[in-house]
DNA sequence: CTGTATTTGTTAATCACTATAACAAATACA
DNA sequence: TGTATTTGTTATAGTGATTAACAAATACAG
């Protein structure tokens, strides 16, 4: 995850501003602007939490488990838009660190309820602080009312 | 690129709205909203142009070449935020279709100036129409002044 | 002028991620 | 009771992008 050579990718962002390159249609597309901001946010977030393989996806999973203890893996997969195998592997990751445990569901012994361990709760607290900071950094050029405006417009699109 | 089985990925989007899942901190993050919209836009765009391997990245490259004929591969890589190997392969793709050609630069015979062929120009025109439609579809729930507002706020973040 | 260093582009090897397919166990239902 | 569906896992594969290594051309230092 550390890319520090000549062609480092973490910071590799399209360059709209400088030099003589005209972005043509891309510069007129809302989707392209969204992509640029997404890359920037992903970069901030990754830098904030990248300890031994913690990625935005993996954090999202831990957060969902923390807020909704007992969800099954299929429910988690659907909520986050992942395949069931990907979900299974993500839970393996957190279980291997002792942050999460699978408890067999009494009423349906095919499925597990996923829960945070005490360790997991502590880790999640620490991660949340850093994630918040990264998200604040992303919007640091906007005032509070502008952030609300932006969030509102984005929500109108995907809701 | 066709995923039509049970676990289809093209449409796989996190589900904020329905069911009993609480997204916790994620629901409060601007970066997460941006990600959702980005996924949606990427899905629309991919559906609009996905003929025989044309991806958003590859379209972006063709557009940049069309608007800025004669750029070198290194300049294209920097502008789009790609590595030079990735850029080289993308140009291979378009060159193989006869849409782009490499012309040796007279003053520096290490580098090529990249140019559209007549075929490439025609193809680009057709793609531009579909790309515009996909971008319009993404923002169809917003009025013109709201789109401007959104674009302005996003630009403030990455500029 | 000569030799080293840098730059451009390509190729090869690798890595990370995700998906699909196939499977066992449990449950639902006809 | 027997078939079909669902849950989760494993195995396989495919994709994309990256790093490293390289050849050719150019820049520059001594």
Coordinates of C-alpha atoms (C1' of nucleotides) in Angstrom, one line a residue:
Chain A
X1 CA 0.0 0.0 0.0
X2 CA 3.0 2.3 0.2
X3 CA 3.8 3.7 -3.2
X4 CA 6.7 6.1 -2.9
X5 CA 8.6 5.5 -6.2
X6 CA 8.7 7.7 -9.3
X7 CA 5.2 6.8 -10.4
X8 CA 3.5 7.0 -7.0
X9 CA -0.2 6.3 -7.4
X10 CA -1.7 7.5 -4.1
X11 CA -1.3 11.1 -5.1
X12 CA -1.9 10.5 -8.8
X13 CA -4.8 12.8 -9.6
X14 CA -5.8 14.2 -12.9
X15 CA -4.5 17.7 -13.3
X16 CA -7.2 20.1 -14.4
X17 CA -5.5 23.3 -13.4
X18 CA -2.0 23.6 -14.6
X19 CA -0.3 23.3 -18.0
X20 CA -1.7 23.4 -21.5
X21 CA -4.0 20.5 -21.5
X22 CA -7.7 21.1 -22.4
X23 CA -10.0 18.5 -20.8
X24 CA -12.7 19.1 -23.4
X25 CA -16.0 17.4 -22.7
X26 CA -14.6 16.0 -19.4
X27 CA -14.4 19.4 -18.0
X28 CA -18.1 19.9 -18.6
X29 CA -19.2 16.6 -17.0
X30 CA -20.6 16.5 -13.5
X31 CA -19.5 12.9 -13.3
X32 CA -15.9 13.8 -13.9
X33 CA -16.0 16.4 -11.1
X34 CA -17.5 13.8 -8.8
X35 CA -14.7 11.4 -9.7
X36 CA -12.0 13.9 -8.9
X37 CA -13.5 14.6 -5.5
X38 CA -13.9 10.9 -4.9
X39 CA -10.3 10.2 -5.7
X40 CA -9.2 13.0 -3.3
X41 CA -11.4 11.7 -0.5
X42 CA -10.3 8.2 -1.0
X43 CA -6.7 9.3 -0.8
X44 CA -7.3 11.2 2.4
X45 CA -9.2 8.4 3.9
X46 CA -6.6 5.8 3.0
X47 CA -3.8 7.8 4.5
X48 CA -5.7 8.3 7.7
X49 CA -6.5 4.6 8.4
X50 CA -3.9 2.6 6.4
X51 CA -2.4 0.6 9.3
X52 CA -1.6 -3.0 8.3
X53 CA -4.2 -3.3 5.6
X54 CA -7.1 -1.3 6.9
X55 CA -8.9 -0.1 3.8
X56 CA -12.0 2.1 3.4
X57 CA -14.0 -1.0 2.5
X58 CA -12.8 -2.8 5.6
X59 CA -13.5 0.1 7.8
X60 CA -17.0 0.4 6.3
X61 CA -17.6 -3.2 7.2
X62 CA -16.4 -2.8 10.8
X63 CA -18.6 0.3 11.2
X64 CA -21.7 -1.4 10.0
X65 CA -21.1 -4.3 12.3
X66 CA -20.6 -1.9 15.2
X67 CA -23.8 -0.1 14.6
X68 CA -25.8 -3.1 13.6
X69 CA -24.6 -6.0 15.8
X70 CA -26.0 -9.4 14.7
X71 CA -26.4 -8.8 11.0
X72 CA -25.8 -11.9 8.9
X73 CA -23.1 -11.9 6.2
X74 CA -25.6 -11.8 3.5
X75 CA -27.2 -8.7 5.0
X76 CA -23.9 -7.0 5.3
X77 CA -23.0 -7.9 1.7
X78 CA -26.3 -6.4 0.4
X79 CA -26.0 -3.3 2.5
X80 CA -22.4 -2.5 1.3
X81 CA -22.8 -3.7 -2.2
X82 CA -20.3 -6.5 -2.0
X83 CA -20.5 -10.1 -3.2
X84 CA -20.9 -12.7 -0.5
X85 CA -17.4 -14.1 -1.0
X86 CA -15.8 -10.7 -0.7
X87 CA -17.8 -10.2 2.5
X88 CA -16.7 -13.5 3.9
X89 CA -13.0 -12.6 3.3
X90 CA -13.4 -9.2 4.9
X91 CA -14.9 -10.8 8.0
X92 CA -12.0 -13.3 7.9
X93 CA -9.7 -10.3 8.0
X94 CA -11.3 -8.7 11.1
X95 CA -11.9 -12.1 12.8
X96 CA -8.2 -12.9 12.4
X97 CA -7.4 -9.7 14.2
X98 CA -9.8 -10.5 17.0
X99 CA -12.0 -7.6 16.3
X100 CA -15.1 -9.5 15.2
X101 CA -16.7 -12.8 15.9
X102 CA -19.2 -15.0 14.2
X103 CA -22.0 -16.3 16.4
X104 CA -24.2 -19.1 15.0
X105 CA -27.7 -17.9 14.8
X106 CA -29.9 -20.0 17.0
X107 CA -33.0 -19.9 14.8
X108 CA -31.2 -20.5 11.5
X109 CA -28.0 -22.5 11.9
X110 CA -26.9 -21.8 8.3
X111 CA -26.1 -18.2 9.1
X112 CA -23.9 -16.3 11.6
X113 CA -24.7 -13.1 13.4
X114 CA -21.6 -10.9 13.3
X115 CA -20.5 -9.0 16.4
X116 CA -17.7 -6.8 17.6
X117 CA -15.4 -8.0 20.3
X118 CA -14.2 -5.7 23.1
X119 CA -11.0 -5.2 21.1
X120 CA -13.1 -4.5 18.0
X121 CA -15.0 -1.8 19.8
X122 CA -11.9 -0.1 21.0
X123 CA -10.3 -0.2 17.5
X124 CA -13.4 1.1 15.9
X125 CA -13.5 4.1 18.3
X126 CA -10.0 5.0 17.3
X127 CA -10.7 4.6 13.6
X128 CA -13.8 6.7 13.7
X129 CA -11.8 9.7 15.0
X130 CA -9.4 9.4 12.1
X131 CA -12.1 8.9 9.5
X132 CA -13.9 12.0 10.7
X133 CA -10.7 14.0 10.4
X134 CA -10.1 12.7 6.9
X135 CA -13.7 13.7 5.9
X136 CA -13.3 17.1 7.4
X137 CA -10.1 17.6 5.5
X138 CA -11.9 16.8 2.3
X139 CA -14.4 19.6 2.9
X140 CA -12.1 22.1 4.6
X141 CA -12.5 24.7 1.9
X142 CA -16.3 24.8 2.4
X143 CA -18.3 26.4 5.1
X144 CA -20.8 24.4 7.2
X145 CA -23.8 25.6 5.2
X146 CA -22.0 24.8 1.9
X147 CA -21.3 21.3 3.1
X148 CA -24.9 20.8 3.9
X149 CA -25.8 22.1 0.5
X150 CA -23.4 19.7 -1.2
X151 CA -24.6 16.8 0.8
X152 CA -28.2 17.7 0.0
X153 CA -27.6 17.8 -3.7
X154 CA -25.7 14.5 -3.7
X155 CA -28.5 12.9 -1.7
X156 CA -31.0 14.0 -4.3
X157 CA -29.1 12.1 -6.9
X158 CA -28.8 8.8 -5.3
X159 CA -31.9 8.7 -3.2
Chain B
X1 CA -18.4 -6.8 -18.6
X2 CA -21.7 -8.6 -18.5
X3 CA -22.7 -9.7 -15.1
X4 CA -26.2 -11.0 -15.1
X5 CA -26.0 -13.7 -12.5
X6 CA -27.3 -13.7 -9.0
X7 CA -24.5 -11.6 -7.6
X8 CA -24.4 -9.1 -10.5
X9 CA -21.9 -6.3 -9.8
X10 CA -22.8 -3.6 -12.2
X11 CA -25.8 -2.6 -10.3
X12 CA -24.4 -3.4 -6.9
X13 CA -24.8 -0.2 -5.0
X14 CA -24.8 0.2 -1.2
X15 CA -28.4 0.5 0.0
X16 CA -28.9 3.5 2.2
X17 CA -32.6 3.7 1.9
X18 CA -34.3 0.5 2.5
X19 CA -34.3 -2.1 5.3
X20 CA -33.1 -1.9 8.8
X21 CA -29.4 -1.2 8.4
X22 CA -28.0 1.9 10.1
X23 CA -25.0 3.3 8.2
X24 CA -23.7 5.1 11.3
X25 CA -20.7 7.3 10.6
X26 CA -20.8 6.5 6.9
X27 CA -24.1 8.3 6.6
X28 CA -22.6 11.5 8.0
X29 CA -19.6 11.5 5.7
X30 CA -19.5 13.7 2.6
X31 CA -16.9 11.3 1.1
X32 CA -19.4 8.5 1.3
X33 CA -22.1 10.5 -0.5
X34 CA -19.6 11.3 -3.1
X35 CA -18.7 7.7 -3.5
X36 CA -22.3 6.7 -4.0
X37 CA -22.8 9.2 -6.7
X38 CA -19.6 8.2 -8.3
X39 CA -20.6 4.6 -8.5
X40 CA -23.9 5.6 -10.0
X41 CA -22.3 7.8 -12.6
X42 CA -19.7 5.2 -13.5
X43 CA -22.5 2.7 -14.0
X44 CA -24.4 5.0 -16.3
X45 CA -21.3 5.9 -18.2
X46 CA -20.2 2.3 -18.6
X47 CA -23.6 1.2 -19.9
X48 CA -23.6 4.0 -22.4
X49 CA -20.2 3.3 -24.0
X50 CA -19.4 -0.3 -23.3
X51 CA -18.9 -1.5 -26.8
X52 CA -16.1 -4.0 -27.2
X53 CA -14.1 -2.8 -24.3
X54 CA -14.6 0.9 -24.3
X55 CA -14.3 2.0 -20.7
X56 CA -14.5 5.4 -19.1
X57 CA -10.7 5.5 -18.8
X58 CA -10.3 4.7 -22.5
X59 CA -12.9 7.3 -23.5
X60 CA -11.1 9.9 -21.4
X61 CA -7.9 9.2 -23.2
X62 CA -9.5 9.5 -26.6
X63 CA -11.2 12.7 -25.7
X64 CA -7.9 14.2 -24.5
X65 CA -6.1 13.2 -27.6
X66 CA -8.9 14.7 -29.8
X67 CA -8.8 18.0 -28.0
X68 CA -5.0 18.2 -27.7
X69 CA -3.5 16.6 -30.7
X70 CA 0.2 16.0 -30.5
X71 CA 0.6 15.5 -26.8
X72 CA 3.2 12.9 -25.8
X73 CA 2.3 9.8 -23.8
X74 CA 4.0 11.2 -20.7
X75 CA 1.9 14.3 -20.9
X76 CA -1.2 12.3 -21.3
X77 CA -0.3 10.1 -18.4
X78 CA 0.2 13.1 -16.2
X79 CA -3.0 14.8 -17.2
X80 CA -5.2 11.8 -16.6
X81 CA -3.3 10.6 -13.5
X82 CA -2.2 7.3 -15.1
X83 CA 1.1 5.5 -15.0
X84 CA 3.1 5.5 -18.2
X85 CA 2.6 1.7 -18.7
X86 CA -1.1 2.1 -18.3
X87 CA -1.1 4.9 -20.8
X88 CA 1.0 2.9 -23.2
X89 CA -1.5 0.1 -23.1
X90 CA -4.5 2.4 -23.5
X91 CA -2.9 3.9 -26.6
X92 CA -2.2 0.4 -27.9
X93 CA -5.9 -0.3 -27.6
X94 CA -6.9 2.7 -29.7
X95 CA -4.1 2.2 -32.1
X96 CA -5.2 -1.4 -32.6
X97 CA -8.6 -0.1 -33.6
X98 CA -7.1 2.4 -36.0
X99 CA -8.5 5.3 -34.1
X100 CA -5.1 6.8 -33.0
X101 CA -1.6 7.0 -34.4
X102 CA 1.8 7.6 -32.9
X103 CA 3.9 10.1 -34.8
X104 CA 7.6 10.3 -33.9
X105 CA 8.3 13.8 -32.6
X106 CA 10.9 15.5 -34.9
X107 CA 12.7 17.4 -32.2
X108 CA 12.9 14.5 -29.7
X109 CA 12.9 11.1 -31.3
X110 CA 12.3 9.4 -27.9
X111 CA 8.7 10.5 -27.8
X112 CA 5.6 10.3 -29.9
X113 CA 3.0 12.8 -30.6
X114 CA -0.4 11.1 -30.4
X115 CA -3.0 12.0 -32.9
X116 CA -6.5 10.9 -33.9
X117 CA -7.1 9.3 -37.3
X118 CA -10.1 10.1 -39.4
X119 CA -11.8 7.0 -38.0
X120 CA -10.9 8.1 -34.5
X121 CA -12.5 11.5 -35.0
X122 CA -15.7 9.9 -36.2
X123 CA -15.8 7.4 -33.3
X124 CA -15.1 10.2 -30.8
X125 CA -18.1 12.2 -32.1
X126 CA -20.4 9.3 -31.6
X127 CA -19.0 8.5 -28.1
X128 CA -19.4 12.2 -27.0
X129 CA -23.1 12.1 -27.7
X130 CA -23.6 9.0 -25.5
X131 CA -21.3 10.3 -22.8
X132 CA -23.3 13.5 -22.6
X133 CA -26.5 11.6 -22.3
X134 CA -25.1 9.5 -19.5
X135 CA -24.0 12.5 -17.6
X136 CA -27.3 14.2 -18.1
X137 CA -29.0 11.0 -16.8
X138 CA -26.9 11.2 -13.6
X139 CA -28.2 14.7 -12.8
X140 CA -31.7 14.4 -14.1
X141 CA -33.2 15.0 -10.7
X142 CA -31.6 18.4 -10.4
X143 CA -32.5 21.6 -12.1
X144 CA -29.9 23.5 -14.2
X145 CA -29.1 26.0 -11.4
X146 CA -28.7 23.1 -9.0
X147 CA -26.3 21.4 -11.3
X148 CA -24.2 24.6 -11.5
X149 CA -24.3 24.8 -7.7
X150 CA -23.1 21.2 -7.4
X151 CA -20.4 21.6 -9.9
X152 CA -19.2 24.8 -8.2
X153 CA -19.0 23.2 -4.8
X154 CA -17.1 20.2 -6.2
X155 CA -14.7 22.5 -8.0
X156 CA -14.0 24.4 -4.8
X157 CA -12.8 21.1 -3.3
X158 CA -10.4 19.9 -5.9
X159 CA -9.2 23.2 -7.3
Chain C
dC1 C1' 34.3 15.5 -26.6
dT2 C1' 33.4 11.8 -23.8
dG3 C1' 31.0 9.4 -20.5
dT4 C1' 27.4 9.4 -17.0
dA5 C1' 22.8 10.5 -15.9
dT6 C1' 18.1 11.3 -17.2
dT7 C1' 14.0 10.8 -19.9
dT8 C1' 10.7 8.3 -23.0
dG9 C1' 8.3 4.4 -24.0
dT10 C1' 7.8 -0.7 -23.7
dT11 C1' 7.7 -5.3 -21.8
dA12 C1' 7.6 -8.6 -18.1
dA13 C1' 6.4 -10.1 -13.6
dT14 C1' 3.6 -9.4 -9.8
dC15 C1' 0.1 -8.0 -6.7
dA16 C1' -4.5 -6.9 -5.0
dC17 C1' -9.1 -7.3 -5.7
dT18 C1' -13.2 -9.1 -7.1
dA19 C1' -16.1 -12.1 -9.4
dT20 C1' -18.0 -16.6 -10.9
dA21 C1' -18.6 -21.5 -10.1
dA22 C1' -18.9 -25.3 -7.4
dC23 C1' -19.8 -27.2 -3.0
dA24 C1' -21.7 -28.7 1.9
dA25 C1' -24.9 -27.8 5.4
dA26 C1' -29.3 -26.2 6.8
dT27 C1' -33.9 -24.9 6.0
dA28 C1' -38.3 -24.3 3.4
dC29 C1' -41.8 -26.1 1.0
dA30 C1' -44.6 -29.1 -2.1
Chain D
dT1 C1' -40.6 -37.4 2.3
dG2 C1' -38.0 -35.4 -1.3
dT3 C1' -36.9 -31.4 -4.0
dA4 C1' -35.5 -26.6 -4.1
dT5 C1' -33.6 -22.6 -2.0
dT6 C1' -30.5 -20.2 1.1
dT7 C1' -26.1 -19.4 3.7
dG8 C1' -21.5 -19.4 3.8
dT9 C1' -16.9 -21.2 2.1
dT10 C1' -13.4 -22.5 -1.1
dA11 C1' -11.3 -22.7 -5.6
dT12 C1' -10.4 -20.7 -9.9
dA13 C1' -9.9 -17.2 -12.8
dG14 C1' -9.9 -12.6 -14.7
dT15 C1' -9.0 -7.7 -14.5
dG16 C1' -6.5 -3.8 -13.6
dA17 C1' -2.7 -1.4 -12.2
dT18 C1' 1.9 -1.4 -10.4
dT19 C1' 6.8 -2.0 -10.0
dA20 C1' 11.0 -3.3 -12.1
dA21 C1' 13.9 -3.8 -15.8
dC22 C1' 15.2 -2.5 -20.3
dA23 C1' 16.6 -0.1 -25.0
dA24 C1' 16.9 4.1 -27.3
dA25 C1' 17.6 9.0 -27.3
dT26 C1' 19.0 13.1 -25.2
dA27 C1' 21.1 16.2 -21.6
dC28 C1' 24.8 17.5 -19.1
dA29 C1' 29.2 17.3 -16.4
dG30 C1' 34.0 17.1 -16.4

